Coordinates of C-alpha atoms in Angstrom, one line a residue:
M1 CA 132.6 8.5 133.4
E2 CA 133.4 9.7 129.8
S3 CA 132.5 7.6 126.9
T4 CA 135.4 6.3 124.6
G5 CA 133.0 5.7 121.9
A6 CA 134.1 2.2 121.3
D7 CA 130.5 1.0 121.5
E8 CA 129.3 3.9 119.4
P9 CA 128.4 3.0 115.5
Q10 CA 131.1 4.3 113.4
A11 CA 130.3 7.1 110.8
R12 CA 129.4 5.6 107.4
H13 CA 130.6 7.0 104.2
D14 CA 130.0 6.5 100.5
W15 CA 132.9 6.5 97.9
H16 CA 132.7 10.1 97.9
G17 CA 133.5 10.5 101.5
T18 CA 129.6 11.7 102.0
P19 CA 128.0 10.2 105.2
F20 CA 125.0 8.0 104.7
S21 CA 122.4 6.0 106.6
C22 CA 120.1 3.3 105.5
E23 CA 117.0 5.6 105.6
G24 CA 115.8 6.0 101.8
C25 CA 118.0 3.1 100.6
P26 CA 116.2 1.3 97.8
H27 CA 116.9 -2.1 99.4
R28 CA 116.0 -1.3 102.8
D29 CA 113.3 -4.3 102.5
R30 CA 116.3 -6.5 102.4
H31 CA 117.9 -5.7 105.6
A32 CA 115.0 -7.5 107.5
L33 CA 116.0 -10.7 105.3
G34 CA 119.7 -10.3 106.3
L35 CA 120.6 -9.5 102.6
C36 CA 122.0 -6.5 103.6
D37 CA 123.6 -5.3 106.8
E38 CA 125.4 -1.9 107.8
G39 CA 129.0 -2.6 108.6
R40 CA 128.8 -6.0 106.9
A41 CA 127.0 -6.0 103.4
C42 CA 126.2 -2.9 101.8
V43 CA 126.4 -1.4 98.2
T44 CA 126.7 2.3 99.5
D45 CA 129.5 1.8 101.8
H46 CA 133.1 3.0 100.8
R47 CA 134.8 -0.4 101.7
A48 CA 135.1 -2.6 98.9
A49 CA 134.6 -5.6 100.9
L50 CA 131.1 -4.6 102.0
V51 CA 130.2 -4.1 98.3
Q52 CA 131.8 -7.7 97.6
A53 CA 129.6 -9.0 100.4
F54 CA 126.4 -7.0 99.1
F55 CA 126.4 -8.6 96.0
A56 CA 127.3 -12.0 97.1
R57 CA 124.1 -11.9 99.0
N58 CA 122.2 -10.4 96.3
P59 CA 123.2 -11.5 93.0
D60 CA 120.0 -10.7 91.4
L61 CA 120.8 -7.1 91.6
S62 CA 123.9 -7.3 89.7
D63 CA 122.5 -6.2 86.5
D64 CA 121.2 -2.9 88.1
Y65 CA 124.6 -1.8 88.9
L66 CA 126.9 -2.3 85.7
D67 CA 126.7 1.5 84.9
H68 CA 127.4 2.7 88.6
P69 CA 129.9 5.4 88.8
W70 CA 132.2 3.7 91.1
F71 CA 134.3 1.1 89.5
V72 CA 134.4 -1.1 92.7
V73 CA 130.7 -1.6 92.2
R74 CA 130.9 -2.3 88.6
V75 CA 133.6 -5.0 89.1
Q76 CA 131.6 -6.8 91.6
A77 CA 128.4 -6.5 89.6
A78 CA 130.2 -7.8 86.5
R79 CA 131.1 -10.9 88.4
R80 CA 127.3 -11.9 88.8
A81 CA 125.4 -10.1 86.1
T82 CA 123.7 -11.8 83.2
V83 CA 126.5 -12.8 80.8
F84 CA 124.4 -11.1 77.9
R85 CA 124.9 -7.6 79.7
L86 CA 128.8 -7.7 79.7
P87 CA 129.7 -7.1 76.2
A88 CA 128.9 -3.5 77.0
L89 CA 131.4 -3.6 79.5
I90 CA 134.3 -4.3 77.1
S91 CA 134.9 -0.6 76.8
D92 CA 134.4 0.2 80.4
P93 CA 137.0 2.9 81.3
D94 CA 138.4 1.1 84.0
P95 CA 140.8 -1.9 83.6
D96 CA 139.5 -3.9 86.7
V97 CA 136.1 -3.9 85.1
R98 CA 137.5 -5.1 82.0
W99 CA 139.4 -7.8 83.5
A100 CA 136.4 -9.0 85.5
V101 CA 134.8 -9.1 82.2
T102 CA 137.7 -11.4 80.5
Q103 CA 136.8 -13.8 83.2
R104 CA 133.3 -14.5 82.1
L105 CA 132.9 -13.7 78.4
P106 CA 132.8 -16.5 76.0
R107 CA 136.3 -17.1 74.3
T108 CA 134.9 -15.4 71.0
Q109 CA 134.0 -12.3 72.9
V110 CA 137.4 -12.1 74.9
L111 CA 139.2 -12.0 71.8
R112 CA 138.0 -8.4 71.5
L113 CA 140.1 -7.4 74.6
R114 CA 143.3 -9.1 73.1
D115 CA 144.8 -5.7 72.3
D116 CA 143.6 -4.0 75.4
P117 CA 146.0 -1.2 76.3
D118 CA 146.3 -2.4 80.0
P119 CA 148.6 -5.4 80.7
R120 CA 146.4 -6.7 83.5
V121 CA 143.5 -7.0 81.1
R122 CA 145.7 -8.8 78.4
I123 CA 146.9 -11.0 81.2
G124 CA 143.3 -12.0 81.8
V125 CA 142.7 -12.4 78.0
A126 CA 145.7 -14.8 77.8
G127 CA 144.3 -16.7 80.5
R128 CA 141.2 -17.6 78.7
L129 CA 142.5 -18.2 75.3
Q130 CA 144.1 -21.3 73.7
D131 CA 146.9 -22.1 71.0
G132 CA 146.4 -20.3 68.0
D133 CA 144.6 -17.3 69.3
L134 CA 147.6 -16.9 71.9
V135 CA 150.1 -16.4 69.1
P136 CA 149.6 -12.8 68.6
L137 CA 150.5 -12.2 72.3
V138 CA 153.8 -14.2 72.2
E139 CA 155.5 -10.8 71.3
D140 CA 153.3 -8.7 73.8
P141 CA 155.3 -6.1 75.3
D142 CA 154.6 -6.9 78.8
P143 CA 156.8 -10.1 80.1
S144 CA 153.9 -11.1 82.7
V145 CA 151.4 -11.3 79.6
R146 CA 154.1 -13.4 77.7
A147 CA 154.6 -15.4 80.9
T148 CA 150.9 -16.3 81.0
V149 CA 151.0 -17.2 77.5
A150 CA 153.9 -19.4 77.7
R151 CA 152.0 -21.4 80.5
R152 CA 148.9 -21.9 78.4
I153 CA 150.0 -22.4 74.8
N154 CA 150.7 -25.9 73.4
P155 CA 154.3 -27.1 74.2
S156 CA 154.7 -27.7 70.5
M157 CA 154.3 -24.1 69.9
L158 CA 156.8 -23.0 72.5
V159 CA 159.6 -22.8 69.9
L160 CA 158.2 -19.4 69.1
M161 CA 159.4 -18.0 72.5
L162 CA 162.8 -19.9 72.7
H163 CA 164.5 -16.6 72.5
D164 CA 161.9 -14.3 74.7
P165 CA 164.1 -11.4 76.1
D166 CA 162.8 -11.9 79.7
P167 CA 164.5 -14.7 81.5
E168 CA 161.3 -15.6 83.6
V169 CA 159.4 -16.2 80.4
R170 CA 162.3 -18.6 79.1
R171 CA 162.0 -20.3 82.4
V172 CA 158.5 -21.2 81.8
V173 CA 159.4 -22.3 78.2
A174 CA 162.4 -24.3 79.5
R175 CA 159.7 -26.3 81.8
R176 CA 157.1 -27.0 79.0
I177 CA 158.9 -27.2 75.6
G178 CA 159.1 -30.7 74.2
A179 CA 162.0 -32.9 74.5
D180 CA 163.3 -32.3 70.8
W181 CA 163.9 -28.6 71.6
L182 CA 164.9 -28.5 75.1
P183 CA 168.6 -29.2 74.4
T184 CA 168.8 -26.0 72.6
M185 CA 168.4 -24.1 75.7
I186 CA 171.6 -25.6 77.1
W187 CA 173.4 -22.4 76.1
D188 CA 170.8 -19.9 77.6
E189 CA 172.7 -17.0 79.1
S190 CA 170.4 -17.2 82.3
P191 CA 171.7 -19.7 85.0
E192 CA 168.2 -20.2 86.4
V193 CA 166.9 -21.3 82.6
R194 CA 170.0 -23.5 82.4
L195 CA 169.0 -24.8 85.7
D196 CA 165.6 -25.7 84.6
V197 CA 167.1 -27.1 81.7
A198 CA 169.3 -29.6 83.6
A199 CA 166.4 -30.6 85.5
R200 CA 164.5 -32.0 82.5
L201 CA 167.1 -33.2 80.2
D202 CA 167.6 -37.0 79.9
P203 CA 170.6 -38.1 81.8
E204 CA 172.5 -39.0 78.5
Q205 CA 172.0 -35.4 77.2
L206 CA 173.9 -33.5 80.5
A207 CA 177.4 -33.7 79.5
P208 CA 177.5 -30.2 78.0
L209 CA 176.5 -29.0 81.2
A210 CA 179.2 -30.6 83.0
R211 CA 181.5 -27.3 83.0
D212 CA 178.8 -24.8 83.2
P213 CA 179.8 -21.8 85.1
D214 CA 176.9 -21.9 87.7
V215 CA 177.6 -24.5 90.5
R216 CA 173.9 -24.9 91.2
V217 CA 173.7 -26.2 87.3
R218 CA 176.7 -28.6 87.8
H219 CA 175.2 -30.0 91.2
T220 CA 172.1 -30.7 89.6
V221 CA 174.1 -32.3 86.6
A222 CA 176.1 -34.3 89.2
E223 CA 172.8 -35.7 90.5
R224 CA 171.1 -36.7 87.3
I225 CA 173.8 -37.4 84.9
D226 CA 174.3 -40.8 83.5
A227 CA 177.1 -43.1 85.1
A228 CA 179.2 -43.0 82.1
H229 CA 179.8 -39.5 81.9
L230 CA 179.8 -38.8 86.0
S231 CA 183.6 -38.5 85.7
L232 CA 183.5 -35.2 84.1
L233 CA 182.6 -33.8 87.3
A234 CA 185.0 -35.8 89.6
H235 CA 187.5 -32.8 89.8
D236 CA 184.9 -30.0 90.0
P237 CA 186.2 -26.8 91.7
D238 CA 183.4 -27.0 94.1
D239 CA 183.3 -29.1 97.2
V240 CA 179.4 -29.8 96.8
V241 CA 179.7 -31.0 93.4
R242 CA 182.5 -33.3 94.2
E243 CA 180.7 -34.7 97.0
M244 CA 177.9 -35.6 94.9
V245 CA 180.1 -37.4 92.5
Q246 CA 181.7 -39.3 95.4
A247 CA 178.3 -40.2 96.7
R248 CA 177.3 -41.7 93.2
A249 CA 181.1 -43.2 92.6
P250 CA 179.7 -46.8 92.7
E251 CA 177.6 -46.0 89.9
I252 CA 180.5 -45.2 87.7
P253 CA 181.6 -48.3 85.3
G254 CA 184.8 -49.9 86.2
G255 CA 184.9 -48.0 89.8
P256 CA 185.7 -44.6 90.2
M257 CA 188.9 -43.1 88.6
P258 CA 190.3 -39.8 87.4
L259 CA 189.3 -38.2 84.2
S260 CA 192.2 -38.9 81.7
A261 CA 193.3 -36.8 79.2
A262 CA 192.2 -39.6 76.4
R263 CA 188.7 -39.6 77.9
A264 CA 188.4 -35.9 77.4
A265 CA 189.7 -36.1 73.9
S266 CA 187.2 -38.7 73.1
C267 CA 184.5 -36.1 74.1
A268 CA 186.3 -33.2 72.2
P269 CA 184.2 -33.7 68.7
L270 CA 180.9 -33.8 70.6
F271 CA 181.8 -31.2 73.4
P272 CA 184.8 -29.1 72.4
H273 CA 184.1 -26.5 75.2
L274 CA 184.8 -29.3 77.8
L275 CA 188.6 -28.9 77.0
T276 CA 188.5 -25.2 76.9
P277 CA 189.0 -23.7 80.5
V278 CA 186.6 -21.3 81.8
E279 CA 187.8 -17.9 81.6
G280 CA 189.1 -17.1 85.3
R281 CA 189.2 -20.5 86.3
P282 CA 192.8 -22.7 86.5
R283 CA 192.8 -25.9 84.0
P284 CA 191.9 -28.8 86.3
S285 CA 195.0 -30.7 87.2
S286 CA 192.9 -33.8 86.1
L287 CA 193.1 -32.8 82.5
P288 CA 197.0 -32.7 81.6
V289 CA 198.1 -31.5 78.3
S290 CA 199.0 -34.5 76.2
P291 CA 202.7 -35.1 75.5
T292 CA 204.2 -34.4 72.1
P293 CA 203.7 -37.8 70.3
P294 CA 206.8 -39.3 68.8
P295 CA 207.4 -38.9 65.1
L296 CA 206.0 -41.6 62.8
H297 CA 209.3 -42.2 60.9
P298 CA 212.2 -41.5 63.7
E299 CA 215.7 -40.9 62.0

């Protein structure tokens, strides 16, 4: 019967694609100790998983491979090498190696990589620095770097990122910024940002979002707004919002009742946009135009 080769050992290749064997390997003595194993843990094999396994079993050899020509070997060696040897890798040509260095160097040394040309490295740097050291990265050209900064910087400093051009960065800001600044994000152009704002504002601060154009925002408002302002959503154009208001109707002071023009007018000085119909949406019938008042001095 012809052999299928299923039980035959696969040819082993190094990272150049050149076949090799264990003969002549400088670590052959470790094979008997189970510290290297063809097909499972080998520093010469082209498979990154085997290289990683080799250094996991032989961390004491890491310093010897920091200048290896293959970046995968240098990355794995950098994760376990003596920390005093790592500054030499700050200028390594491969960004993966430099990223590995950011995870182990002291913060004072990590600062040297804050202006690295690769955003992955700068993300690694941002993940290690704190507060004042992060400020130069607040305006980093890469949004992923800025998002990392927004997650780590002191909330009191997030005011610097209130108007970040990327909505995902502003979402991080909305989730972490202090309560004093959060209301300033009510009018953010991104509905996802406003949704995060609605989830955090005090119930008494939610009235300006009761007429938000996004139904998800209005539904969150209906869930959380204080009972005194719940009637602002009683005639919402979407069923899901009205159903939430109806479910909370027992909380409304004096019982559920339509929103009157007088009630709306009383809100006007604080929330004038509540009386302004949203473009493309008909004016709710619950907000009738007040009749012309009689003259003060009838003839």
